[in-house]
Coordinates of N, CA and C in Angstrom, one line a residue:
Q232 N 0.4 -1.3 0.2 CA -0.1 -0.1 0.0 C 0.9 1.1 0.4
A233 N 0.4 2.3 -0.7 CA 1.3 3.5 -1.0 C 1.1 3.9 0.2
E234 N 2.2 5.3 0.4 CA 1.8 6.0 1.5 C 0.7 7.2 1.6
D235 N 0.6 7.4 0.4 CA -0.7 8.0 0.3 C -1.9 7.5 0.6
G236 N -2.2 6.3 0.7 CA -3.6 5.0 1.4 C -3.9 4.7 0.0
I237 N -3.4 4.9 -1.3 CA -3.9 4.6 -2.7 C -3.0 2.5 -2.9
R238 N -4.1 2.0 -3.2 CA -3.5 0.9 -3.3 C -2.5 0.8 -4.7
D239 N -1.9 0.0 -4.9 CA -1.3 0.0 -6.3 C -2.4 -0.4 -7.2
V240 N -2.4 -0.4 -8.6 CA -3.6 -1.8 -9.7 C -2.7 -2.8 -9.8
E241 N -3.6 -3.8 -9.4 CA -3.0 -4.9 -9.9 C -3.4 -5.2 -11.6
R242 N -2.5 -5.6 -12.0 CA -2.2 -6.1 -13.8 C -3.1 -7.0 -13.7
S243 N -3.8 -7.1 -15.3 CA -5.0 -7.7 -15.3 C -4.5 -8.5 -16.1
R244 N -4.8 -10.1 -15.7 CA -3.9 -11.5 -16.3 C -4.4 -11.5 -17.5
G245 N -5.6 -11.1 -18.5 CA -6.0 -11.5 -19.4 C -7.0 -12.5 -19.6
L246 N -8.0 -12.4 -20.7 CA -8.6 -13.1 -20.8 C -8.6 -14.9 -21.0
G247 N -7.4 -15.0 -21.3 CA -6.8 -17.1 -21.2 C -6.9 -17.4 -20.2
D248 N -6.4 -16.4 -18.7 CA -6.7 -16.9 -17.5 C -8.1 -17.5 -17.0
V249 N -9.0 -16.2 -17.5 CA -10.3 -16.7 -17.0 C -10.9 -18.0 -17.7
Y250 N -10.8 -18.3 -18.7 CA -10.8 -19.4 -19.7 C -10.4 -20.9 -18.8
K251 N -9.0 -20.6 -18.8 CA -8.3 -21.8 -17.8 C -9.0 -21.7 -16.3
R252 N -9.4 -21.0 -15.6 CA -9.8 -21.1 -14.3 C -11.2 -21.7 -14.4
Q253 N -11.8 -21.8 -15.5 CA -13.5 -22.0 -16.0 C -12.9 -23.6 -15.9
Y254 N -11.8 -24.0 -16.8 CA -11.6 -25.6 -17.3 C -11.2 -26.3 -16.4
I255 N -10.7 -25.8 -15.4 CA -9.9 -26.3 -14.3 C -11.0 -26.8 -13.5
R256 N -12.0 -25.5 -13.4 CA -12.9 -25.6 -12.2 C -13.7 -26.6 -13.5
F257 N -14.2 -26.9 -14.3 CA -14.8 -27.8 -15.1 C -14.3 -29.4 -15.2
L258 N -13.3 -29.2 -15.1 CA -12.8 -30.4 -14.5 C -12.6 -31.3 -13.6
A259 N -12.5 -30.1 -12.6 CA -12.5 -30.7 -11.2 C -14.0 -31.0 -10.8
V260 N -15.1 -30.6 -11.2 CA -16.3 -31.0 -11.1 C -16.6 -32.9 -11.8
K261 N -15.8 -32.9 -12.9 CA -15.8 -34.0 -14.0 C -14.8 -34.8 -13.2
L262 N -13.8 -34.5 -12.3 CA -12.9 -35.6 -11.5 C -14.2 -35.9 -10.3
A263 N -14.4 -35.0 -9.4 CA -15.4 -35.3 -8.6 C -16.2 -36.3 -9.1
K264 N -16.8 -36.7 -10.2 CA -18.0 -37.5 -10.3 C -17.4 -38.8 -10.3
E265 N -16.0 -38.9 -10.9 CA -15.5 -39.8 -11.0 C -15.0 -40.6 -9.6
I266 N -14.3 -40.0 -8.8 CA -14.0 -40.0 -7.5 C -15.2 -40.4 -6.7
L267 N -16.6 -39.9 -7.0 CA -17.6 -40.4 -6.2 C -18.1 -42.0 -6.5
A268 N -18.0 -42.5 -8.0 CA -18.3 -43.6 -8.7 C -17.4 -44.5 -8.0
L269 N -16.2 -44.2 -7.9 CA -15.0 -45.2 -7.5 C -15.2 -45.4 -6.0
S270 N -15.8 -44.2 -5.1 CA -16.0 -44.2 -3.9 C -16.8 -45.1 -3.8
R271 N -18.4 -45.1 -4.3 CA -19.2 -46.3 -4.3 C -18.7 -47.4 -4.5
E272 N -18.1 -47.9 -5.7 CA -17.9 -49.1 -6.1 C -16.7 -49.6 -5.3
Y273 N -15.8 -49.2 -4.4 CA -14.8 -49.7 -3.4 C -15.4 -49.5 -2.2
G274 N -16.5 -48.8 -1.8 CA -16.5 -48.7 -0.5 C -15.4 -47.7 0.5
L275 N -14.9 -46.8 -0.5 CA -13.7 -46.2 0.3 C -14.4 -44.7 0.1
P276 N -14.1 -43.9 1.5 CA -14.3 -42.2 1.3 C -13.8 -41.3 0.3
P277 N -14.2 -40.5 -0.3 CA -14.0 -40.1 -1.4 C -12.5 -39.5 -1.2
E278 N -12.2 -38.5 -0.1 CA -11.3 -38.1 0.2 C -10.0 -39.0 0.2
K279 N -10.2 -40.5 0.4 CA -9.1 -41.0 0.5 C -9.1 -41.3 -1.0
I280 N -9.7 -41.4 -1.9 CA -9.2 -41.7 -3.4 C -8.9 -40.4 -4.1
L281 N -9.4 -38.9 -3.9 CA -8.8 -38.1 -4.0 C -7.2 -38.1 -3.9
E282 N -6.8 -38.3 -2.6 CA -5.5 -38.4 -2.3 C -4.5 -39.2 -3.1
Q283 N -5.2 -40.7 -3.3 CA -4.4 -41.2 -4.1 C -4.1 -40.4 -5.4
K284 N -5.4 -40.1 -5.9 CA -5.2 -39.6 -7.4 C -4.2 -38.8 -7.3
L285 N -4.1 -37.5 -6.4 CA -3.5 -36.4 -6.1 C -1.9 -36.6 -6.6
R286 N -1.7 -38.1 -5.5 CA -0.3 -38.2 -5.2 C 0.2 -39.1 -6.5
Y287 N -0.5 -39.5 -7.5 CA -0.1 -40.3 -9.0 C -0.4 -39.4 -10.1
E288 N -1.1 -38.2 -10.2 CA -1.2 -37.8 -11.1 C -0.1 -36.9 -11.9
K289 N -0.3 -37.3 -13.2 CA 0.7 -36.3 -14.2 C 0.9 -35.2 -14.4
N290 N -0.3 -35.1 -14.9 CA -1.2 -34.0 -16.0 C -1.4 -32.8 -15.0
R291 N -0.7 -31.6 -15.1 CA -0.7 -30.4 -15.1 C -2.0 -30.2 -14.9
D292 N -3.3 -30.3 -15.8 CA -4.1 -29.4 -15.4 C -5.3 -30.6 -14.3
R293 N -5.0 -32.0 -14.6 CA -5.6 -32.0 -13.5 C -5.2 -32.5 -12.3
K294 N -4.1 -32.3 -12.3 CA -3.7 -32.0 -11.1 C -4.1 -30.6 -10.1
Q295 N -3.9 -29.8 -11.0 CA -4.6 -28.6 -10.3 C -6.0 -28.3 -10.2
A296 N -6.7 -29.2 -10.8 CA -8.5 -29.7 -11.0 C -8.3 -30.5 -9.3
L297 N -7.6 -31.2 -9.4 CA -7.7 -32.3 -8.0 C -7.4 -31.2 -6.5
E298 N -6.5 -30.5 -6.9 CA -6.1 -29.7 -5.7 C -7.1 -28.4 -5.7
L299 N -8.1 -28.1 -6.4 CA -8.9 -27.6 -6.2 C -9.9 -28.1 -5.8
L300 N -10.2 -29.7 -5.6 CA -11.3 -30.0 -5.1 C -11.1 -30.2 -3.6
L301 N -9.5 -30.3 -3.3 CA -9.1 -30.9 -1.8 C -9.5 -29.4 -1.4
A302 N -9.0 -28.2 -2.1 CA -9.0 -26.9 -1.5 C -10.6 -26.3 -1.0
K303 N -11.8 -26.9 -2.0 CA -12.9 -26.4 -2.1 C -14.0 -27.9 -2.3
P304 N -14.3 -28.1 -0.8 CA -14.6 -29.6 -0.8 C -16.0 -29.6 -1.4
E305 N -16.6 -28.3 -1.5 CA -18.4 -27.7 -1.7 C -18.4 -28.3 -3.1
L306 N -16.9 -28.7 -3.8 CA -17.6 -28.6 -5.5 C -18.0 -30.5 -5.2
M307 N -17.1 -31.0 -4.6 CA -17.9 -32.7 -4.6 C -19.2 -32.8 -4.2
T308 N -19.7 -32.0 -3.7 CA -21.2 -31.7 -2.9 C -22.4 -31.7 -4.0
Y309 N -21.3 -30.4 -5.0 CA -22.1 -29.8 -6.1 C -21.6 -30.9 -7.3
A310 N -20.8 -31.8 -7.7 CA -21.0 -32.9 -8.7 C -21.6 -33.8 -8.0
R311 N -22.2 -34.4 -6.7 CA -23.5 -34.9 -6.0 C -24.7 -35.1 -6.9
K312 N -24.8 -33.7 -6.4 CA -26.2 -32.9 -7.5 C -26.5 -32.9 -8.8
R313 N -25.4 -33.0 -9.4 CA -25.2 -33.4 -11.1 C -25.6 -34.4 -11.8

């Protein structure tokens, strides 16, 4: 914060970043559905499956989506409703 009380203006990151965030959220919901299906199939808690998927995922976008699921568990609830 500047001495005069005016904050520095944050630079816009561009429309590409907006699309990327939307894609990652879409992917997170898709992965949540997959995790919920595996949870039902194997009788394991979804959190355990999420941890394992995150540990072994190599794809950067999928890993980012899984991290989003970990940070925002409400997305898992959203996926249950869909």
